């Protein structure tokens, strides 16, 4: 149910595992082992495992959810945003543009200098309109100004 929130947090550079189908014991164990915080809409889960770091997400609105997480954990993602692969959640790495040139759309090849690659799935990233779009959404919904910057 929090898939969208998970994707956004990943986009902002946070190390997120999302699972809609995991049983509570396993989830709590995984959170403990990997020192992650649980974000959930499940009140029972929070009550059953009071010593597990977790945040109960009450709103069903993505922007309210995101605002809540940012507020509670005082998140500052100005240095981390857009640093992870949206598929794999691993950090993307700068790559020599010439090396991947044949895989780039012509316009990107002409206009972008810094290209990044996911070491896991090989997906290529560059500063592009989708980043501008994300920046606009953050400004509009959360009043957050993300600096104009390259991935890293
Ligand atoms: Zn990837």
JSON list of C-alpha atoms and ligand atoms in Angstrom, two decimals:
[
{"chain": "A", "resi": 1, "resn": "UNK", "atom": "CA", "xyz": [0.00, 0.00, 0.00]},
{"chain": "A", "resi": 2, "resn": "UNK", "atom": "CA", "xyz": [3.00, 2.26, 0.44]},
{"chain": "A", "resi": 3, "resn": "UNK", "atom": "CA", "xyz": [4.59, 1.41, -2.87]},
{"chain": "A", "resi": 4, "resn": "UNK", "atom": "CA", "xyz": [4.46, 4.97, -4.13]},
{"chain": "A", "resi": 5, "resn": "UNK", "atom": "CA", "xyz": [5.99, 6.34, -0.96]},
{"chain": "A", "resi": 6, "resn": "UNK", "atom": "CA", "xyz": [8.73, 3.71, -1.21]},
{"chain": "A", "resi": 7, "resn": "UNK", "atom": "CA", "xyz": [9.49, 4.69, -4.80]},
{"chain": "A", "resi": 8, "resn": "UNK", "atom": "CA", "xyz": [9.71, 8.35, -3.87]},
{"chain": "A", "resi": 9, "resn": "UNK", "atom": "CA", "xyz": [12.02, 7.73, -0.94]},
{"chain": "A", "resi": 10, "resn": "UNK", "atom": "CA", "xyz": [14.22, 5.63, -3.17]},
{"chain": "A", "resi": 11, "resn": "UNK", "atom": "CA", "xyz": [14.23, 8.41, -5.73]},
{"chain": "A", "resi": 12, "resn": "UNK", "atom": "CA", "xyz": [15.37, 10.81, -3.03]},
{"chain": "A", "resi": 13, "resn": "UNK", "atom": "CA", "xyz": [18.30, 8.53, -2.31]},
{"chain": "A", "resi": 14, "resn": "UNK", "atom": "CA", "xyz": [17.11, 6.38, 0.57]},
{"chain": "A", "resi": 15, "resn": "UNK", "atom": "CA", "xyz": [17.83, 2.72, 0.88]},
{"chain": "A", "resi": 16, "resn": "UNK", "atom": "CA", "xyz": [14.39, 1.17, 0.71]},
{"chain": "A", "resi": 17, "resn": "UNK", "atom": "CA", "xyz": [13.07, -2.35, 0.57]},
{"chain": "A", "resi": 18, "resn": "UNK", "atom": "CA", "xyz": [9.41, -2.54, -0.31]},
{"chain": "A", "resi": 19, "resn": "UNK", "atom": "CA", "xyz": [7.28, -5.58, 0.12]},
{"chain": "A", "resi": 20, "resn": "UNK", "atom": "CA", "xyz": [3.53, -5.78, 0.06]},
{"chain": "A", "resi": 21, "resn": "UNK", "atom": "CA", "xyz": [3.60, -9.47, 0.95]},
{"chain": "A", "resi": 22, "resn": "UNK", "atom": "CA", "xyz": [5.83, -10.27, 3.88]},
{"chain": "A", "resi": 23, "resn": "UNK", "atom": "CA", "xyz": [4.71, -11.64, 7.22]},
{"chain": "A", "resi": 24, "resn": "UNK", "atom": "CA", "xyz": [5.17, -9.54, 10.31]},
{"chain": "A", "resi": 25, "resn": "UNK", "atom": "CA", "xyz": [7.83, -11.69, 12.01]},
{"chain": "A", "resi": 26, "resn": "UNK", "atom": "CA", "xyz": [9.94, -11.74, 8.89]},
{"chain": "A", "resi": 27, "resn": "UNK", "atom": "CA", "xyz": [9.52, -8.00, 8.35]},
{"chain": "A", "resi": 28, "resn": "UNK", "atom": "CA", "xyz": [10.59, -7.19, 11.90]},
{"chain": "A", "resi": 29, "resn": "UNK", "atom": "CA", "xyz": [13.56, -9.55, 11.66]},
{"chain": "A", "resi": 30, "resn": "UNK", "atom": "CA", "xyz": [14.63, -8.06, 8.34]},
{"chain": "A", "resi": 31, "resn": "UNK", "atom": "CA", "xyz": [14.34, -4.51, 9.70]},
{"chain": "A", "resi": 32, "resn": "UNK", "atom": "CA", "xyz": [16.47, -5.46, 12.70]},
{"chain": "A", "resi": 33, "resn": "UNK", "atom": "CA", "xyz": [19.13, -7.24, 10.66]},
{"chain": "A", "resi": 34, "resn": "UNK", "atom": "CA", "xyz": [19.48, -4.47, 8.14]},
{"chain": "A", "resi": 35, "resn": "UNK", "atom": "CA", "xyz": [18.94, -1.66, 10.68]},
{"chain": "A", "resi": 36, "resn": "UNK", "atom": "CA", "xyz": [16.07, -0.29, 8.69]},
{"chain": "A", "resi": 37, "resn": "UNK", "atom": "CA", "xyz": [13.01, 1.54, 9.91]},
{"chain": "A", "resi": 38, "resn": "UNK", "atom": "CA", "xyz": [9.61, 0.10, 9.13]},
{"chain": "A", "resi": 39, "resn": "UNK", "atom": "CA", "xyz": [7.07, 2.35, 7.47]},
{"chain": "A", "resi": 40, "resn": "UNK", "atom": "CA", "xyz": [3.65, 0.80, 7.71]},
{"chain": "A", "resi": 41, "resn": "UNK", "atom": "CA", "xyz": [-0.05, 1.47, 7.71]},
{"chain": "A", "resi": 42, "resn": "UNK", "atom": "CA", "xyz": [-0.59, -1.50, 10.01]},
{"chain": "A", "resi": 43, "resn": "UNK", "atom": "CA", "xyz": [-1.47, -0.36, 13.54]},
{"chain": "A", "resi": 44, "resn": "UNK", "atom": "CA", "xyz": [-1.33, -3.92, 14.85]},
{"chain": "A", "resi": 45, "resn": "UNK", "atom": "CA", "xyz": [2.21, -4.38, 13.68]},
{"chain": "A", "resi": 46, "resn": "UNK", "atom": "CA", "xyz": [3.31, -1.32, 15.66]},
{"chain": "A", "resi": 47, "resn": "UNK", "atom": "CA", "xyz": [1.48, -2.54, 18.76]},
{"chain": "A", "resi": 48, "resn": "UNK", "atom": "CA", "xyz": [2.88, -6.05, 18.55]},
{"chain": "A", "resi": 49, "resn": "UNK", "atom": "CA", "xyz": [6.49, -4.99, 18.16]},
{"chain": "A", "resi": 50, "resn": "UNK", "atom": "CA", "xyz": [6.79, -1.82, 20.23]},
{"chain": "A", "resi": 51, "resn": "UNK", "atom": "CA", "xyz": [10.59, -1.98, 20.41]},
{"chain": "A", "resi": 52, "resn": "UNK", "atom": "CA", "xyz": [11.05, -2.10, 16.64]},
{"chain": "A", "resi": 53, "resn": "UNK", "atom": "CA", "xyz": [11.78, 1.29, 15.05]},
{"chain": "A", "resi": 54, "resn": "UNK", "atom": "CA", "xyz": [8.72, 1.96, 12.96]},
{"chain": "A", "resi": 55, "resn": "UNK", "atom": "CA", "xyz": [6.53, 4.76, 11.79]},
{"chain": "A", "resi": 56, "resn": "UNK", "atom": "CA", "xyz": [2.81, 4.41, 11.39]},
{"chain": "A", "resi": 57, "resn": "UNK", "atom": "CA", "xyz": [1.71, 6.09, 8.19]},
{"chain": "A", "resi": 58, "resn": "UNK", "atom": "CA", "xyz": [-1.82, 7.36, 8.69]},
{"chain": "A", "resi": 59, "resn": "UNK", "atom": "CA", "xyz": [-2.49, 9.32, 5.54]},
{"chain": "A", "resi": 60, "resn": "UNK", "atom": "CA", "xyz": [-3.39, 7.71, 2.25]},
{"chain": "A", "resi": 61, "resn": "UNK", "atom": "CA", "xyz": [-2.17, 10.76, 0.39]},
{"chain": "A", "resi": 62, "resn": "UNK", "atom": "CA", "xyz": [1.32, 10.37, -1.02]},
{"chain": "A", "resi": 63, "resn": "UNK", "atom": "CA", "xyz": [2.38, 13.94, -0.33]},
{"chain": "A", "resi": 64, "resn": "UNK", "atom": "CA", "xyz": [1.16, 13.87, 3.24]},
{"chain": "A", "resi": 65, "resn": "UNK", "atom": "CA", "xyz": [2.96, 10.57, 3.73]},
{"chain": "A", "resi": 66, "resn": "UNK", "atom": "CA", "xyz": [6.17, 11.97, 2.33]},
{"chain": "A", "resi": 67, "resn": "UNK", "atom": "CA", "xyz": [5.84, 15.15, 4.38]},
{"chain": "A", "resi": 68, "resn": "UNK", "atom": "CA", "xyz": [5.34, 13.08, 7.53]},
{"chain": "A", "resi": 69, "resn": "UNK", "atom": "CA", "xyz": [8.40, 10.90, 6.92]},
{"chain": "A", "resi": 70, "resn": "UNK", "atom": "CA", "xyz": [10.55, 13.93, 6.12]},
{"chain": "A", "resi": 71, "resn": "UNK", "atom": "CA", "xyz": [9.35, 15.71, 9.27]},
{"chain": "A", "resi": 72, "resn": "UNK", "atom": "CA", "xyz": [9.75, 12.79, 11.70]},
{"chain": "A", "resi": 73, "resn": "UNK", "atom": "CA", "xyz": [13.20, 11.73, 10.48]},
{"chain": "A", "resi": 74, "resn": "UNK", "atom": "CA", "xyz": [14.35, 15.25, 9.58]},
{"chain": "A", "resi": 75, "resn": "UNK", "atom": "CA", "xyz": [15.36, 14.03, 6.15]},
{"chain": "A", "resi": 76, "resn": "UNK", "atom": "CA", "xyz": [17.73, 16.13, 4.13]},
{"chain": "A", "resi": 77, "resn": "UNK", "atom": "CA", "xyz": [18.07, 14.62, 0.70]},
{"chain": "A", "resi": 78, "resn": "UNK", "atom": "CA", "xyz": [19.74, 17.54, -1.04]},
{"chain": "A", "resi": 79, "resn": "UNK", "atom": "CA", "xyz": [22.89, 15.45, -1.45]},
{"chain": "A", "resi": 80, "resn": "UNK", "atom": "CA", "xyz": [21.31, 12.09, -2.05]},
{"chain": "A", "resi": 81, "resn": "UNK", "atom": "CA", "xyz": [18.40, 12.68, -4.41]},
{"chain": "A", "resi": 82, "resn": "UNK", "atom": "CA", "xyz": [18.56, 10.86, -7.72]},
{"chain": "A", "resi": 83, "resn": "UNK", "atom": "CA", "xyz": [21.58, 8.84, -6.60]},
{"chain": "A", "resi": 84, "resn": "UNK", "atom": "CA", "xyz": [19.92, 5.42, -6.79]},
{"chain": "A", "resi": 85, "resn": "UNK", "atom": "CA", "xyz": [18.57, 3.19, -9.51]},
{"chain": "A", "resi": 86, "resn": "UNK", "atom": "CA", "xyz": [14.79, 3.30, -9.56]},
{"chain": "A", "resi": 87, "resn": "UNK", "atom": "CA", "xyz": [14.66, -0.43, -10.32]},
{"chain": "A", "resi": 88, "resn": "UNK", "atom": "CA", "xyz": [17.30, -1.83, -7.99]},
{"chain": "A", "resi": 89, "resn": "UNK", "atom": "CA", "xyz": [17.69, 0.77, -5.23]},
{"chain": "A", "resi": 90, "resn": "UNK", "atom": "CA", "xyz": [21.51, 0.55, -5.53]},
{"chain": "A", "resi": 91, "resn": "UNK", "atom": "CA", "xyz": [23.65, 3.64, -6.02]},
{"chain": "A", "resi": 92, "resn": "UNK", "atom": "CA", "xyz": [24.28, 4.57, -9.62]},
{"chain": "A", "resi": 93, "resn": "UNK", "atom": "CA", "xyz": [27.82, 5.30, -10.76]},
{"chain": "A", "resi": 94, "resn": "UNK", "atom": "CA", "xyz": [29.29, 7.81, -13.20]},
{"chain": "A", "resi": 95, "resn": "UNK", "atom": "CA", "xyz": [30.25, 6.16, -16.45]},
{"chain": "A", "resi": 96, "resn": "UNK", "atom": "CA", "xyz": [32.35, 7.26, -19.40]},
{"chain": "A", "resi": 97, "resn": "UNK", "atom": "CA", "xyz": [29.93, 8.73, -21.91]},
{"chain": "A", "resi": 98, "resn": "UNK", "atom": "CA", "xyz": [31.81, 7.30, -24.89]},
{"chain": "A", "resi": 99, "resn": "UNK", "atom": "CA", "xyz": [31.54, 3.85, -23.44]},
{"chain": "A", "resi": 100, "resn": "UNK", "atom": "CA", "xyz": [27.73, 3.93, -23.46]},
{"chain": "A", "resi": 101, "resn": "UNK", "atom": "CA", "xyz": [27.17, 6.37, -26.34]},
{"chain": "A", "resi": 102, "resn": "UNK", "atom": "CA", "xyz": [25.49, 3.81, -28.58]},
{"chain": "A", "resi": 103, "resn": "UNK", "atom": "CA", "xyz": [22.81, 3.19, -25.95]},
{"chain": "A", "resi": 104, "resn": "UNK", "atom": "CA", "xyz": [21.90, 6.85, -25.55]},
{"chain": "A", "resi": 105, "resn": "UNK", "atom": "CA", "xyz": [19.14, 8.61, -27.45]},
{"chain": "A", "resi": 106, "resn": "UNK", "atom": "CA", "xyz": [20.69, 11.10, -29.92]},
{"chain": "A", "resi": 107, "resn": "UNK", "atom": "CA", "xyz": [19.42, 14.15, -28.05]},
{"chain": "A", "resi": 108, "resn": "UNK", "atom": "CA", "xyz": [20.87, 12.91, -24.78]},
{"chain": "A", "resi": 109, "resn": "UNK", "atom": "CA", "xyz": [24.17, 12.14, -26.50]},
{"chain": "A", "resi": 110, "resn": "UNK", "atom": "CA", "xyz": [24.28, 15.70, -27.79]},
{"chain": "A", "resi": 111, "resn": "UNK", "atom": "CA", "xyz": [23.17, 17.56, -24.70]},
{"chain": "A", "resi": 112, "resn": "UNK", "atom": "CA", "xyz": [24.22, 15.57, -21.65]},
{"chain": "A", "resi": 113, "resn": "UNK", "atom": "CA", "xyz": [27.76, 15.37, -20.36]},
{"chain": "A", "resi": 114, "resn": "UNK", "atom": "CA", "xyz": [27.34, 13.30, -17.24]},
{"chain": "A", "resi": 115, "resn": "UNK", "atom": "CA", "xyz": [25.95, 9.83, -17.62]},
{"chain": "A", "resi": 116, "resn": "UNK", "atom": "CA", "xyz": [25.41, 7.38, -14.79]},
{"chain": "A", "resi": 117, "resn": "UNK", "atom": "CA", "xyz": [24.84, 3.67, -14.79]},
{"chain": "A", "resi": 118, "resn": "UNK", "atom": "CA", "xyz": [23.30, 1.21, -12.37]},
{"chain": "A", "resi": 119, "resn": "UNK", "atom": "CA", "xyz": [25.97, -1.39, -11.56]},
{"chain": "A", "resi": 120, "resn": "UNK", "atom": "CA", "xyz": [23.28, -4.01, -11.11]},
{"chain": "A", "resi": 121, "resn": "UNK", "atom": "CA", "xyz": [20.87, -3.74, -14.04]},
{"chain": "A", "resi": 122, "resn": "UNK", "atom": "CA", "xyz": [22.86, -1.44, -16.31]},
{"chain": "A", "resi": 123, "resn": "UNK", "atom": "CA", "xyz": [20.12, 1.18, -16.63]},
{"chain": "A", "resi": 124, "resn": "UNK", "atom": "CA", "xyz": [21.51, 4.53, -17.73]},
{"chain": "A", "resi": 125, "resn": "UNK", "atom": "CA", "xyz": [20.67, 7.83, -16.08]},
{"chain": "A", "resi": 126, "resn": "UNK", "atom": "CA", "xyz": [21.24, 11.46, -16.93]},
{"chain": "A", "resi": 127, "resn": "UNK", "atom": "CA", "xyz": [20.01, 14.81, -15.73]},
{"chain": "A", "resi": 128, "resn": "UNK", "atom": "CA", "xyz": [16.91, 15.20, -17.80]},
{"chain": "A", "resi": 129, "resn": "UNK", "atom": "CA", "xyz": [13.38, 16.40, -17.96]},
{"chain": "A", "resi": 130, "resn": "UNK", "atom": "CA", "xyz": [12.14, 13.75, -15.55]},
{"chain": "A", "resi": 131, "resn": "UNK", "atom": "CA", "xyz": [14.42, 15.16, -12.87]},
{"chain": "A", "resi": 132, "resn": "UNK", "atom": "CA", "xyz": [13.02, 18.62, -13.54]},
{"chain": "A", "resi": 133, "resn": "UNK", "atom": "CA", "xyz": [9.56, 17.19, -13.26]},
{"chain": "A", "resi": 134, "resn": "UNK", "atom": "CA", "xyz": [10.35, 15.60, -9.91]},
{"chain": "A", "resi": 135, "resn": "UNK", "atom": "CA", "xyz": [11.86, 18.85, -8.72]},
{"chain": "A", "resi": 136, "resn": "UNK", "atom": "CA", "xyz": [8.68, 20.69, -9.68]},
{"chain": "A", "resi": 137, "resn": "UNK", "atom": "CA", "xyz": [6.50, 18.18, -7.86]},
{"chain": "A", "resi": 138, "resn": "UNK", "atom": "CA", "xyz": [8.57, 18.52, -4.69]},
{"chain": "A", "resi": 139, "resn": "UNK", "atom": "CA", "xyz": [8.34, 22.28, -4.89]},
{"chain": "A", "resi": 140, "resn": "UNK", "atom": "CA", "xyz": [4.63, 22.24, -5.55]},
{"chain": "A", "resi": 141, "resn": "UNK", "atom": "CA", "xyz": [3.57, 19.68, -2.95]},
{"chain": "A", "resi": 142, "resn": "UNK", "atom": "CA", "xyz": [6.17, 19.97, -0.21]},
{"chain": "A", "resi": 143, "resn": "UNK", "atom": "CA", "xyz": [7.67, 23.38, -0.84]},
{"chain": "A", "resi": 144, "resn": "UNK", "atom": "CA", "xyz": [11.12, 21.85, -1.07]},
{"chain": "A", "resi": 145, "resn": "UNK", "atom": "CA", "xyz": [13.73, 23.40, -3.33]},
{"chain": "A", "resi": 146, "resn": "UNK", "atom": "CA", "xyz": [16.09, 20.82, -4.63]},
{"chain": "A", "resi": 147, "resn": "UNK", "atom": "CA", "xyz": [19.22, 22.38, -6.04]},
{"chain": "A", "resi": 148, "resn": "UNK", "atom": "CA", "xyz": [19.87, 22.00, -9.71]},
{"chain": "A", "resi": 149, "resn": "UNK", "atom": "CA", "xyz": [22.61, 19.43, -9.67]},
{"chain": "A", "resi": 150, "resn": "UNK", "atom": "CA", "xyz": [23.89, 16.39, -11.40]},
{"chain": "A", "resi": 151, "resn": "UNK", "atom": "CA", "xyz": [23.24, 13.00, -9.89]},
{"chain": "A", "resi": 152, "resn": "UNK", "atom": "CA", "xyz": [26.39, 13.06, -7.89]},
{"chain": "B", "resi": 1, "resn": "LIG", "atom": "ZN1", "xyz": [19.33, -0.98, -11.52]}
]
